Short mmCIF file of C-alpha atoms in Angstrom, two decimals:
data_model
loop_
_atom_site.label_atom_id
_atom_site.label_comp_id
_atom_site.label_asym_id
_atom_site.label_seq_id
_atom_site.Cartn_x
_atom_site.Cartn_y
_atom_site.Cartn_z
CA MET C 154 0.35 0.19 0.00
CA PHE C 155 1.29 3.48 -1.20
CA LEU C 156 0.11 7.09 -1.06
CA SER C 157 1.99 9.60 -2.09
CA VAL C 158 2.46 12.28 0.34
CA PHE C 159 1.54 14.52 -2.86
CA ASP C 160 -1.78 12.56 -2.73
CA MET C 161 -2.42 13.76 1.00
CA PHE C 162 -1.46 16.60 0.38
CA LYS C 163 -3.06 18.13 -2.72
CA VAL C 164 -2.95 22.19 -3.23
CA GLY C 165 -6.17 22.91 -4.34
CA ILE C 166 -9.34 25.03 -4.37
CA GLY C 167 -12.25 25.88 -1.31
CA PRO C 168 -14.78 25.07 -0.16
CA SER C 169 -14.09 21.53 -0.37
CA SER C 170 -12.03 18.76 -1.48
CA SER C 171 -14.65 16.33 -2.27
CA HIS C 172 -17.62 18.56 -3.70
CA THR C 173 -15.40 21.38 -5.16
CA MET C 174 -11.80 19.72 -6.07
CA GLY C 175 -13.27 16.21 -7.06
CA PRO C 176 -15.62 17.41 -9.18
CA MET C 177 -13.84 19.62 -11.21
CA VAL C 178 -11.26 16.68 -11.20
CA ALA C 179 -13.62 14.49 -12.60
CA ALA C 180 -14.61 16.79 -15.30
CA SER C 181 -11.38 17.48 -16.44
CA ARG C 182 -11.13 13.37 -16.54
CA PHE C 183 -14.47 13.13 -18.75
CA LEU C 184 -13.12 16.19 -21.04
CA THR C 185 -10.02 13.66 -21.55
CA SER C 186 -11.68 10.65 -22.56
CA LEU C 187 -14.29 12.65 -24.51
CA ARG C 188 -11.28 13.99 -26.78
CA ALA C 189 -9.49 10.55 -27.26
CA ALA C 190 -13.53 9.29 -28.46
CA PRO C 191 -14.24 8.64 -31.96
CA PHE C 192 -17.31 10.39 -31.91
CA SER C 193 -18.19 13.99 -32.59
CA ALA C 194 -20.10 16.07 -29.60
CA ALA C 195 -22.08 18.75 -29.67
CA GLY C 196 -22.97 18.69 -25.89
CA VAL C 197 -22.48 17.69 -22.39
CA LYS C 198 -24.56 17.04 -19.11
CA ALA C 199 -23.88 16.76 -15.43
CA SER C 200 -26.04 15.45 -12.97
CA LEU C 201 -25.20 15.06 -8.94
CA HIS C 202 -26.10 12.69 -6.49
CA GLY C 203 -26.19 11.63 -2.73
CA SER C 204 -24.21 13.93 -0.67
CA LEU C 205 -23.25 16.33 -3.92
CA ALA C 206 -26.60 16.83 -4.70
CA PHE C 207 -27.65 17.39 -1.03
CA THR C 208 -25.06 19.73 -0.43
CA GLY C 209 -24.03 20.90 -3.83
CA VAL C 210 -25.11 24.17 -4.04
CA GLY C 211 -23.29 25.31 -0.01
CA HIS C 212 -20.14 23.41 -1.31
CA ALA C 213 -20.26 25.16 -4.93
CA THR C 214 -20.05 21.45 -6.78
CA ASP C 215 -22.59 22.92 -9.43
CA ARG C 216 -19.77 25.67 -10.16
CA ALA C 217 -16.99 23.30 -10.09
CA THR C 218 -18.23 20.83 -12.24
CA ILE C 219 -19.03 23.42 -14.83
CA LEU C 220 -15.91 25.53 -14.24
CA GLY C 221 -14.35 21.92 -15.35
CA LEU C 222 -16.44 21.22 -18.21
CA ALA C 223 -14.73 24.51 -19.36
CA GLY C 224 -11.60 22.82 -18.67
CA PHE C 225 -10.48 24.43 -15.24
CA VAL C 226 -8.37 22.48 -12.82
CA PRO C 227 -7.74 22.99 -9.06
CA GLU C 228 -4.00 22.87 -9.70
CA THR C 229 -4.24 26.10 -11.37
CA TYR C 230 -7.00 27.43 -10.56
CA ASP C 231 -7.39 31.25 -11.42
CA HIS C 232 -10.36 32.89 -9.75
CA ALA C 233 -11.08 35.85 -11.86
CA GLN C 234 -10.50 33.86 -15.08
CA ALA C 235 -13.07 31.56 -13.70
CA ASP C 236 -15.48 34.20 -12.54
CA ALA C 237 -14.83 35.46 -16.40
CA ALA C 238 -16.04 32.20 -17.65
CA PHE C 239 -18.45 30.90 -15.46
CA ALA C 240 -20.47 34.42 -16.62
CA ARG C 241 -19.57 33.89 -20.77
CA ILE C 242 -20.90 29.81 -20.23
CA ARG C 243 -24.01 31.48 -18.29
CA ASP C 244 -25.01 33.77 -20.91
CA SER C 245 -23.82 31.89 -24.04
CA LYS C 246 -25.02 27.97 -22.93
CA THR C 247 -22.01 26.44 -23.98
CA VAL C 248 -18.41 25.66 -22.62
CA THR C 249 -15.14 26.06 -25.00
CA PRO C 250 -12.67 23.20 -23.76
CA GLU C 251 -9.53 23.46 -25.48
CA GLY C 252 -8.95 20.64 -27.87
CA LEU C 253 -12.84 20.21 -28.44
CA PRO C 254 -15.61 22.46 -30.68
CA ALA C 255 -17.70 24.55 -28.33
CA LEU C 256 -20.48 22.16 -26.38
CA ARG C 257 -24.30 22.98 -25.72
CA PHE C 258 -24.26 23.22 -22.07
CA ASP C 259 -27.19 25.37 -20.41
CA PRO C 260 -26.10 25.26 -16.65
CA LEU C 261 -30.16 25.98 -15.77
CA THR C 262 -31.09 22.48 -17.69
CA ASP C 263 -27.91 20.26 -18.21
CA LEU C 264 -26.74 20.01 -14.77
CA THR C 265 -29.12 17.78 -12.49
CA PHE C 266 -29.51 17.51 -8.59
CA ASP C 267 -30.61 14.14 -8.10
CA PHE C 268 -32.13 13.63 -4.36
CA GLY C 269 -32.90 10.05 -5.41
CA PRO C 270 -30.89 7.05 -3.96
CA ASN C 271 -27.02 6.94 -3.63
CA LEU C 272 -25.21 5.71 -6.48
CA PRO C 273 -23.80 2.35 -5.17
CA GLY C 274 -19.85 3.01 -5.10
CA HIS C 275 -20.16 6.30 -2.76
CA ALA C 276 -22.12 8.46 -1.37
CA ASN C 277 -20.28 11.13 -3.70
CA GLY C 278 -21.53 10.11 -7.27
CA MET C 279 -21.70 12.00 -10.24
CA ILE C 280 -22.89 11.50 -14.04
CA LEU C 281 -21.32 13.20 -16.92
CA SER C 282 -22.28 12.69 -20.54
CA ALA C 283 -21.65 14.07 -23.87
CA THR C 284 -24.74 14.20 -26.78
CA ASP C 285 -24.63 14.49 -30.77
CA ALA C 286 -26.36 17.22 -32.47
CA GLN C 287 -29.45 15.19 -32.03
CA GLY C 288 -29.07 15.10 -28.31
CA ASP C 289 -28.57 11.53 -28.15
CA VAL C 290 -26.14 10.16 -25.83
CA ILE C 291 -22.63 8.92 -27.52
CA LEU C 292 -20.41 9.03 -24.33
CA GLN C 293 -21.20 8.60 -20.74
CA GLU C 294 -18.80 8.15 -17.24
CA THR C 295 -19.95 7.62 -13.77
CA TYR C 296 -17.49 9.25 -11.39
CA TYR C 297 -17.09 9.16 -7.38
CA SER C 298 -15.11 11.51 -5.60
CA ILE C 299 -14.29 9.90 -2.67
CA GLY C 300 -12.56 12.31 -0.27
CA GLY C 301 -9.39 14.03 -0.46
CA GLY C 302 -9.87 15.41 -3.86
CA PHE C 303 -9.30 11.26 -5.19
CA VAL C 304 -11.88 10.85 -7.78
CA MET C 305 -12.34 7.18 -9.14
CA THR C 306 -14.50 5.80 -11.99
CA GLN C 307 -17.28 2.96 -11.33
CA ALA C 308 -15.30 0.74 -13.23
CA GLU C 309 -12.03 2.43 -11.40
CA LEU C 310 -13.54 1.67 -7.94
CA ASP C 311 -14.83 -1.80 -8.85
CA ALA C 312 -11.53 -3.27 -9.91
CA GLY C 313 -9.89 -1.67 -6.67
CA LYS C 314 -7.99 0.93 -7.91
CA ASP C 315 -8.83 3.13 -4.53
CA THR C 316 -5.67 1.13 -4.05
CA ASP C 317 -1.81 1.06 -5.23
CA ASP C 318 -1.14 -0.81 -8.08
CA GLY C 319 2.26 0.94 -8.79
CA PRO C 320 5.75 -0.45 -8.17
CA PRO C 321 7.11 -2.00 -5.07
CA VAL C 322 8.33 0.44 -2.39
CA PRO C 323 10.78 -0.61 0.22
CA TYR C 324 8.38 -0.34 3.21
CA PRO C 325 4.81 -1.11 2.18
CA PHE C 326 2.95 -0.97 5.49
CA LYS C 327 -0.81 -1.10 5.34
CA SER C 328 -1.50 -0.90 8.78
CA ALA C 329 0.28 0.83 12.03
CA ALA C 330 1.35 -2.45 13.27
CA GLU C 331 3.29 -3.17 9.85
CA MET C 332 4.78 0.02 10.32
CA LEU C 333 6.12 -0.96 13.47
CA ASP C 334 7.41 -3.25 12.55
CA MET C 335 9.36 -1.97 9.92
CA ALA C 336 10.47 0.78 11.71
CA LEU C 337 11.90 -1.65 14.23
CA ALA C 338 13.06 -3.96 11.82
CA SER C 339 15.08 -0.90 10.07
CA GLY C 340 15.64 1.36 12.70
CA LEU C 341 14.69 3.94 10.56
CA SER C 342 11.66 6.30 11.46
CA ILE C 343 8.45 6.70 10.17
CA ALA C 344 9.50 9.83 8.32
CA GLN C 345 12.46 8.15 6.83
CA MET C 346 10.74 5.12 5.76
CA LYS C 347 8.06 7.74 4.08
CA ARG C 348 10.80 9.28 2.24
CA ALA C 349 12.06 6.04 1.09
CA ASN C 350 9.11 5.05 -0.30
CA GLU C 351 8.72 8.72 -2.09
CA LEU C 352 12.29 8.30 -3.32
CA SER C 353 11.46 4.81 -4.68
CA ARG C 354 8.62 6.58 -7.07
CA GLY C 355 10.73 9.98 -7.84
CA SER C 356 13.74 11.99 -7.53
CA VAL C 357 14.99 13.92 -4.12
CA ALA C 358 14.65 17.14 -5.80
CA ASP C 359 10.77 16.49 -6.94
CA LEU C 360 9.93 15.38 -3.57
CA ASP C 361 12.17 18.21 -1.46
CA SER C 362 10.93 20.81 -4.16
CA GLY C 363 7.54 19.78 -3.49
CA ILE C 364 7.05 19.21 0.40
CA ARG C 365 8.55 22.92 0.06
CA ARG C 366 5.89 24.17 -2.04
CA LEU C 367 3.10 22.55 0.13
CA TRP C 368 3.94 24.02 3.27
CA GLN C 369 4.79 27.13 1.48
CA VAL C 370 1.26 26.94 0.52
CA MET C 371 0.01 26.12 3.85
CA ASN C 372 1.60 28.84 5.36
CA ASP C 373 0.77 31.55 2.64
CA CYS C 374 -3.10 30.44 3.66
CA ILE C 375 -2.48 31.02 7.28
CA ASP C 376 -1.23 34.88 6.75
CA ARG C 377 -4.07 35.53 3.66
CA GLY C 378 -6.47 34.18 6.89
CA LEU C 379 -5.08 36.58 9.47
CA ALA C 380 -5.26 39.35 7.17
CA GLN C 381 -8.55 39.10 5.80
CA ASP C 382 -11.57 40.24 7.75
CA GLY C 383 -15.49 40.63 6.31
CA ILE C 384 -18.42 38.72 6.06
CA LEU C 385 -17.92 34.91 3.86
CA PRO C 386 -19.97 33.69 1.32
CA GLY C 387 -23.24 31.76 0.92
CA GLY C 388 -25.79 33.22 2.68
CA LEU C 389 -25.12 32.48 6.42
CA SER C 390 -23.42 35.82 7.10
CA VAL C 391 -20.60 34.38 8.97
CA LYS C 392 -17.73 36.75 10.24
CA ARG C 393 -14.38 36.26 9.41
CA ARG C 394 -12.89 36.23 13.10
CA ALA C 395 -9.15 34.81 12.60
CA ARG C 396 -7.86 38.45 12.07
CA GLY C 397 -9.77 40.09 15.03
CA ILE C 398 -8.42 37.37 17.40
CA HIS C 399 -5.03 37.39 15.86
CA GLU C 400 -4.64 41.02 16.89
CA LYS C 401 -5.45 40.87 19.96
CA LEU C 402 -3.29 37.83 20.52
CA LEU C 403 -0.52 39.99 19.43
CA ALA C 404 -1.53 42.98 21.28
CA GLU C 405 -1.57 40.77 24.58
CA ARG C 406 2.08 39.24 24.38
CA GLY C 407 4.56 40.07 26.88
CA MET C 408 1.89 40.68 29.41
CA ASN C 409 2.48 38.86 32.76
CA LEU C 410 -1.11 38.24 33.29
CA SER C 411 -1.95 36.38 30.19
CA PRO C 412 -3.20 32.66 31.27
CA PRO C 413 -1.48 29.84 29.70
CA HIS C 414 -4.46 28.37 28.23
CA THR C 415 -3.52 31.29 25.69
CA ILE C 416 -1.79 29.36 23.81
CA ASN C 417 -4.98 27.41 22.80
CA ASP C 418 -6.09 30.63 20.87
CA TRP C 419 -3.15 30.57 19.12
CA MET C 420 -3.87 26.84 17.90
CA SER C 421 -7.07 27.73 17.17
CA VAL C 422 -6.89 30.73 15.42
CA TYR C 423 -4.16 29.69 12.89
CA ALA C 424 -6.91 26.79 12.22
CA MET C 425 -9.37 28.93 11.69
CA ALA C 426 -7.25 31.30 8.98
CA VAL C 427 -7.22 28.70 6.66
CA ASN C 428 -10.63 27.61 6.87
CA GLU C 429 -12.20 30.78 7.07
CA GLU C 430 -10.09 30.89 3.57
CA ASN C 431 -11.11 27.99 2.14
CA ALA C 432 -14.56 28.98 2.99
CA ALA C 433 -14.15 31.80 0.76
CA GLY C 434 -12.74 29.43 -1.89
CA GLY C 435 -9.35 30.64 -1.64
CA GLN C 436 -6.26 28.35 -2.50
CA VAL C 437 -5.75 25.62 0.28
CA VAL C 438 -3.75 22.37 0.98
CA THR C 439 -6.34 19.34 1.26
CA ALA C 440 -4.78 18.09 4.57
CA PRO C 441 -6.38 14.98 4.42
CA THR C 442 -9.15 17.28 3.19
CA ASN C 443 -10.50 20.87 2.29
CA GLY C 444 -12.96 20.76 5.09
CA ALA C 445 -10.20 19.60 7.56
CA ALA C 446 -7.21 21.74 6.07
CA GLY C 447 -6.37 23.63 8.99
CA VAL C 448 -5.37 21.23 11.43
CA VAL C 449 -2.31 19.88 9.85
CA PRO C 450 -0.51 23.44 9.37
CA ALA C 451 -2.29 25.09 12.32
CA THR C 452 -0.31 22.67 14.28
CA LEU C 453 3.24 23.03 12.62
CA ARG C 454 2.56 26.82 12.49
CA TYR C 455 2.18 26.31 16.59
CA TYR C 456 5.58 24.24 16.36
CA LEU C 457 7.51 26.72 14.93
CA ASP C 458 6.17 29.67 16.22
CA HIS C 459 5.98 28.40 19.78
CA VAL C 460 8.16 25.73 20.65
CA PRO C 461 11.73 26.70 21.93
CA GLY C 462 14.01 25.05 19.15
CA ALA C 463 11.44 24.36 16.79
CA THR C 464 13.32 24.73 12.99
CA THR C 465 12.04 24.60 9.45
CA THR C 466 14.57 22.13 8.79
CA ARG C 467 12.44 19.56 10.43
CA VAL C 468 8.91 20.39 8.29
CA PRO C 469 9.69 17.78 6.00
CA GLU C 470 9.90 15.01 9.01
CA TYR C 471 6.31 16.34 10.06
CA LEU C 472 4.94 16.24 6.48
CA LEU C 473 5.77 12.86 5.84
CA THR C 474 5.05 11.07 9.17
CA ALA C 475 0.98 13.20 9.20
CA ALA C 476 1.12 11.75 5.30
CA ALA C 477 1.90 7.92 6.66
CA ILE C 478 -0.90 8.20 9.24
CA GLY C 479 -3.40 9.61 6.59
CA GLY C 480 -2.53 6.58 3.90
CA LEU C 481 -3.32 3.83 6.99
CA VAL C 482 -6.23 5.82 7.62
CA LYS C 483 -7.22 6.45 4.03
CA PHE C 484 -6.57 2.77 3.19
CA ASN C 485 -7.98 1.25 6.18
CA ALA C 486 -11.36 3.69 6.57
CA SER C 487 -11.98 6.69 4.80
CA ILE C 488 -11.36 10.59 5.03
CA SER C 489 -14.87 11.50 3.64
CA GLY C 490 -16.82 13.24 5.57
CA ALA C 491 -19.80 11.75 3.43
CA GLU C 492 -18.56 8.43 3.62
CA ALA C 493 -17.86 8.22 7.24
CA GLY C 494 -18.49 12.08 9.03
CA CYS C 495 -16.46 14.63 10.19
CA GLN C 496 -14.41 11.91 12.11
CA ALA C 497 -13.27 10.96 8.97
CA GLU C 498 -11.98 14.54 8.27
CA VAL C 499 -10.84 16.66 11.41
CA GLY C 500 -10.60 13.67 12.69
CA SER C 501 -8.11 11.94 11.04
CA ALA C 502 -6.36 15.24 10.25
CA SER C 503 -6.03 15.57 14.10
CA ALA C 504 -4.26 12.18 14.15
CA MET C 505 -2.02 13.32 11.12
CA ALA C 506 -1.23 16.54 13.03
CA ALA C 507 -0.36 14.58 16.05
CA ALA C 508 1.86 12.36 14.82
CA GLY C 509 3.54 15.19 12.98
CA LEU C 510 4.42 17.00 16.00
CA CYS C 511 5.04 14.05 18.37
CA ALA C 512 7.61 12.80 15.32
CA VAL C 513 9.56 16.90 15.10
CA LEU C 514 9.41 16.68 19.22
CA GLY C 515 11.65 14.02 19.45
CA GLY C 516 9.22 11.20 19.71
CA THR C 517 9.87 7.36 18.84
CA PRO C 518 7.78 5.44 16.08
CA GLU C 519 5.68 3.55 19.24
CA GLN C 520 5.22 7.30 20.94
CA ILE C 521 3.94 8.95 17.01
CA GLU C 522 1.50 5.84 16.50
CA ASN C 523 0.26 6.50 20.22
CA ALA C 524 -0.29 10.17 19.57
CA ALA C 525 -2.19 9.80 16.54
CA GLU C 526 -4.23 6.78 18.25
CA ILE C 527 -4.95 9.38 20.66
CA ALA C 528 -6.17 12.19 18.51
CA LEU C 529 -8.31 9.52 15.97
CA GLU C 530 -9.86 7.72 19.31
CA HIS C 531 -11.09 11.48 20.44
CA HIS C 532 -13.01 12.16 17.23
CA LEU C 533 -14.86 9.06 17.35
CA GLY C 534 -18.43 9.48 16.55
CA MET C 535 -18.09 12.87 14.94
CA THR C 536 -20.66 13.78 12.46
CA CYS C 537 -20.47 15.84 9.43
CA ASP C 538 -23.50 18.68 9.56
CA PRO C 539 -22.43 21.99 7.89
CA VAL C 540 -25.47 24.47 8.48
CA LYS C 541 -26.76 25.32 5.20
CA GLY C 542 -24.28 22.72 3.50
CA LEU C 543 -21.54 25.49 3.69
CA VAL C 544 -17.93 24.84 5.09
CA GLN C 545 -18.34 27.25 7.74
CA VAL C 546 -20.35 26.02 10.96
CA PRO C 547 -19.07 24.46 13.05
CA CYS C 548 -16.09 23.54 10.53
CA ILE C 549 -14.12 26.12 10.57
CA GLU C 550 -14.20 26.37 14.87
CA ARG C 551 -13.79 22.26 14.60
CA ASN C 552 -10.49 22.80 12.77
CA GLY C 553 -8.85 24.69 15.60
CA LEU C 554 -10.39 22.26 18.09
CA GLY C 555 -8.75 19.58 16.10
CA ALA C 556 -5.51 21.14 16.18
CA ILE C 557 -5.69 21.35 20.22
CA LYS C 558 -6.44 18.06 20.59
CA ALA C 559 -3.59 17.18 17.94
CA VAL C 560 -1.23 18.70 20.14
CA SER C 561 -2.50 17.49 23.48
CA ALA C 562 -2.44 13.94 21.89
CA ALA C 563 1.30 14.62 21.09
CA SER C 564 2.21 15.73 24.55
CA LEU C 565 0.63 13.04 26.29
CA ALA C 566 2.58 10.61 24.16
CA LEU C 567 5.66 11.87 24.94
CA ARG C 568 4.89 11.91 28.27
CA GLY C 569 4.70 7.58 28.14
CA ASP C 570 7.09 5.33 25.96
CA GLY C 571 4.26 4.09 23.44
CA THR C 572 3.03 1.42 25.24
CA HIS C 573 -0.48 2.23 25.15
CA PHE C 574 -4.14 -0.05 25.37
CA VAL C 575 -5.75 0.46 21.79
CA PRO C 576 -3.65 0.05 19.24
CA LEU C 577 -4.02 2.99 16.09
CA ASP C 578 -5.36 0.00 13.71
CA SER C 579 -8.24 -0.25 16.41
CA ALA C 580 -9.16 3.16 16.47
CA ILE C 581 -9.14 3.24 12.45
CA GLU C 582 -11.26 0.14 12.55
CA THR C 583 -13.64 1.40 14.73
CA MET C 584 -14.16 4.76 12.79
CA ARG C 585 -14.55 2.42 9.47
CA GLN C 586 -17.59 0.76 11.74
CA THR C 587 -18.71 3.83 13.25
CA GLY C 588 -18.94 5.36 9.37
CA ALA C 589 -20.90 2.37 8.31
CA ASP C 590 -23.15 2.28 11.29
CA MET C 591 -23.50 5.99 10.87
CA HIS C 592 -27.02 7.73 9.96
CA GLU C 593 -27.37 9.31 6.12
CA LYS C 594 -28.11 12.19 7.41
CA TYR C 595 -25.14 12.87 9.61
CA LYS C 596 -22.58 12.43 6.78
CA GLU C 597 -22.55 15.71 4.95
CA THR C 598 -26.04 15.91 3.86
CA SER C 599 -27.13 18.73 6.01
CA LEU C 600 -30.23 16.46 6.88
CA GLY C 601 -29.49 16.57 10.55
CA GLY C 602 -27.55 17.72 13.59
CA LEU C 603 -26.66 21.14 13.84
CA ALA C 604 -27.77 21.77 10.18
CA VAL C 605 -31.56 21.19 11.23
CA ASN C 606 -31.24 22.65 14.78
CA VAL C 607 -30.11 26.16 14.17
CA PRO C 608 -31.93 28.85 11.48
CA ASN C 609 -30.25 29.60 8.81
CA CYS C 610 -32.63 31.39 6.64
#
């Protein structure tokens, strides 16, 4: 089993990796298939199913799908260009992707929200079709956005392509128990094994530059969020709070009477800054998802800004360790809120951040596994119930608390010797089972929980 650090951490756009980035990627893949098809297409259509339908408007799924069919991709997304293209599509009722003729597409009639049963493969399903001049379907594909920006076709899902089928890696651990056994046998840290796996698929230069870019985008996102104020889009009139909290924290620095628990506010404000940017459709890094994008960078920023002796030279160790844990969660359970609730998003992110922080603070592989388990265990059962389908309430604050739990989990693990009662593998399996048992209304449909008990009109 191998998931690259660049699979777990992807540069993209808000507000959702599964509902915004995923549909845009799916549309891009469909265009690639259409370019290679022996047919002459005259139009395209899209239907959104399951969670993509129920919370699609709040997550900008419709906009992302339309822009994806016009040729936009998350990695190079430009907001101003997208706005201009979206207006043109609305007025002309056509999309003009590169390498294809102008295709009929009326956003009001050619994109539908299907609120019936989920498609069989996943709660986040969509069907894309191409039609000829007479309106007959000449090419159709079913896609699933399975969390964190990962996209699979129905055929790929049926064939098990959500697992790695590339060449062997030196340390192919697919469970935490195997990870610890390999660390013991090799004498390597988790980050060192993860790095060796990465280098078996790519170059040193690409790995190092890629990790530097990930942290740069994460850190820039924090800084942008701390500098912005105003009202977030979507209709809930949620005010940005990160800038105001940050300014108060800066004003209190050096005051002898500042209580120790103020450090929690620093952790929270870094995470909130990221998730406010995500809610506004800004550039973020999935970590492992957009809805949970604040936890990993906030915990790393806490380390760099507030821990004596911290150094940026350990950023790769942090991110590689976090990615190793995230890969275990995704492989053995889920990182999708639509599949397993927010335990799979913020819970997974907190486990990843706890592991990364424990590593850079000198933790052993056993202590790192313990830190991840503590963080994940104490998110078990958490529902995904965004008010009005927006990645704002409770998502923004929830990332702050996820970062606090990550730091606490790492600290507790470092106080011990790595031995503990509940293995990480058991916590991951429990999360999977809990997600399977969780009622659909608590899994990113906005049909239960806070989403129906908070006035949002």
